Amino acid sequence: MSAVRGNGKRLPVGSYAVDTSTGQVGRVMGHEGPYVQLRPVGGGREWDCEPEAVRAATTHERLGAVTSYENARSRGEVP
């Protein structure tokens, strides 16, 4: 089973997605075995998600995650 959108297709590598078990937004980095691999906005360590717990991020969610990262970076909290 793979992470799917409403149209029945896999979320493409590079797209933004939400891990519904944590609410965290990340970029789809791949599909390994039964898992979808997500990486945090701005980089960092990937994590594996169950396909049922992944959905495409809305524009609002994607922009919010990017803005949060850029604000933290401007404060020197992240590289």
mmCIF file of C-alpha atoms in Angstrom:
data_model
loop_
_atom_site.group_PDB
_atom_site.id
_atom_site.type_symbol
_atom_site.label_atom_id
_atom_site.label_comp_id
_atom_site.label_asym_id
_atom_site.label_seq_id
_atom_site.Cartn_x
_atom_site.Cartn_y
_atom_site.Cartn_z
ATOM 1 C CA MET A 1 0.000 0.000 0.000
ATOM 2 C CA SER A 2 1.325 3.477 -0.803
ATOM 3 C CA ALA A 3 0.384 6.970 0.286
ATOM 4 C CA VAL A 4 -2.334 8.149 -2.020
ATOM 5 C CA ARG A 5 -4.136 11.345 -2.748
ATOM 6 C CA GLY A 6 -7.827 11.587 -3.354
ATOM 7 C CA ASN A 7 -7.303 10.682 -7.012
ATOM 8 C CA GLY A 8 -5.736 7.321 -6.062
ATOM 9 C CA LYS A 9 -2.163 8.221 -7.062
ATOM 10 C CA ARG A 10 0.978 8.169 -4.920
ATOM 11 C CA LEU A 11 2.166 11.459 -3.525
ATOM 12 C CA PRO A 12 5.056 12.424 -5.802
ATOM 13 C CA VAL A 13 8.604 12.764 -4.522
ATOM 14 C CA GLY A 14 9.230 16.439 -3.728
ATOM 15 C CA SER A 15 5.632 17.233 -2.848
ATOM 16 C CA TYR A 16 4.628 18.511 0.579
ATOM 17 C CA ALA A 17 2.676 16.182 2.842
ATOM 18 C CA VAL A 18 1.310 16.051 6.375
ATOM 19 C CA ASP A 19 2.044 13.218 8.790
ATOM 20 C CA THR A 20 -1.414 13.073 10.345
ATOM 21 C CA SER A 21 -0.135 11.158 13.380
ATOM 22 C CA THR A 22 1.990 14.177 14.418
ATOM 23 C CA GLY A 23 0.668 17.069 12.328
ATOM 24 C CA GLN A 24 4.174 17.715 10.998
ATOM 25 C CA VAL A 25 4.600 18.941 7.417
ATOM 26 C CA GLY A 26 7.429 17.489 5.356
ATOM 27 C CA ARG A 27 8.561 16.832 1.797
ATOM 28 C CA VAL A 28 8.098 13.392 0.302
ATOM 29 C CA MET A 29 11.568 11.951 -0.241
ATOM 30 C CA GLY A 30 10.622 8.463 -1.328
ATOM 31 C CA HIS A 31 8.564 5.338 -0.897
ATOM 32 C CA GLU A 32 10.519 2.530 0.803
ATOM 33 C CA GLY A 33 8.786 -0.740 1.497
ATOM 34 C CA PRO A 34 5.438 -0.002 3.086
ATOM 35 C CA TYR A 35 6.494 3.481 4.242
ATOM 36 C CA VAL A 36 6.528 7.024 2.902
ATOM 37 C CA GLN A 37 9.699 8.909 3.804
ATOM 38 C CA LEU A 38 9.272 12.569 4.773
ATOM 39 C CA ARG A 39 11.928 15.190 5.489
ATOM 40 C CA PRO A 40 11.201 18.302 7.583
ATOM 41 C CA VAL A 41 10.822 21.631 5.832
ATOM 42 C CA GLY A 42 14.283 23.221 5.756
ATOM 43 C CA GLY A 43 16.060 19.853 5.864
ATOM 44 C CA GLY A 44 16.943 17.432 8.572
ATOM 45 C CA ARG A 45 16.507 13.779 9.318
ATOM 46 C CA GLU A 46 13.877 11.889 7.368
ATOM 47 C CA TRP A 47 11.206 9.901 9.116
ATOM 48 C CA ASP A 48 9.039 7.011 7.968
ATOM 49 C CA CYS A 49 5.258 7.271 7.924
ATOM 50 C CA GLU A 50 2.577 4.702 7.509
ATOM 51 C CA PRO A 51 0.851 5.391 4.174
ATOM 52 C CA GLU A 52 -2.520 5.709 5.932
ATOM 53 C CA ALA A 53 -1.107 8.554 8.049
ATOM 54 C CA VAL A 54 0.073 10.695 5.125
ATOM 55 C CA ARG A 55 -1.929 13.167 3.073
ATOM 56 C CA ALA A 56 -1.082 15.985 0.706
ATOM 57 C CA ALA A 57 -0.472 19.295 2.475
ATOM 58 C CA THR A 58 -2.735 22.192 1.664
ATOM 59 C CA THR A 59 -1.237 25.402 0.345
ATOM 60 C CA HIS A 60 -1.926 26.986 3.734
ATOM 61 C CA GLU A 61 -0.099 24.193 5.593
ATOM 62 C CA ARG A 62 2.879 24.303 3.216
ATOM 63 C CA LEU A 63 3.245 28.081 3.445
ATOM 64 C CA GLY A 64 2.871 27.976 7.232
ATOM 65 C CA ALA A 65 5.643 25.381 7.568
ATOM 66 C CA VAL A 66 7.996 27.277 5.252
ATOM 67 C CA THR A 67 7.293 30.582 7.023
ATOM 68 C CA SER A 68 7.897 29.014 10.455
ATOM 69 C CA TYR A 69 11.220 27.604 9.281
ATOM 70 C CA GLU A 70 12.357 30.905 7.717
ATOM 71 C CA ASN A 71 11.405 32.831 10.859
ATOM 72 C CA ALA A 72 13.385 30.395 13.036
ATOM 73 C CA ARG A 73 16.344 30.680 10.648
ATOM 74 C CA SER A 74 16.259 34.491 10.796
ATOM 75 C CA ARG A 75 16.388 34.277 14.614
ATOM 76 C CA GLY A 76 19.399 31.951 14.398
ATOM 77 C CA GLU A 77 17.523 28.995 15.872
ATOM 78 C CA VAL A 78 18.244 26.688 12.904
ATOM 79 C CA PRO A 79 21.081 26.665 10.354
#
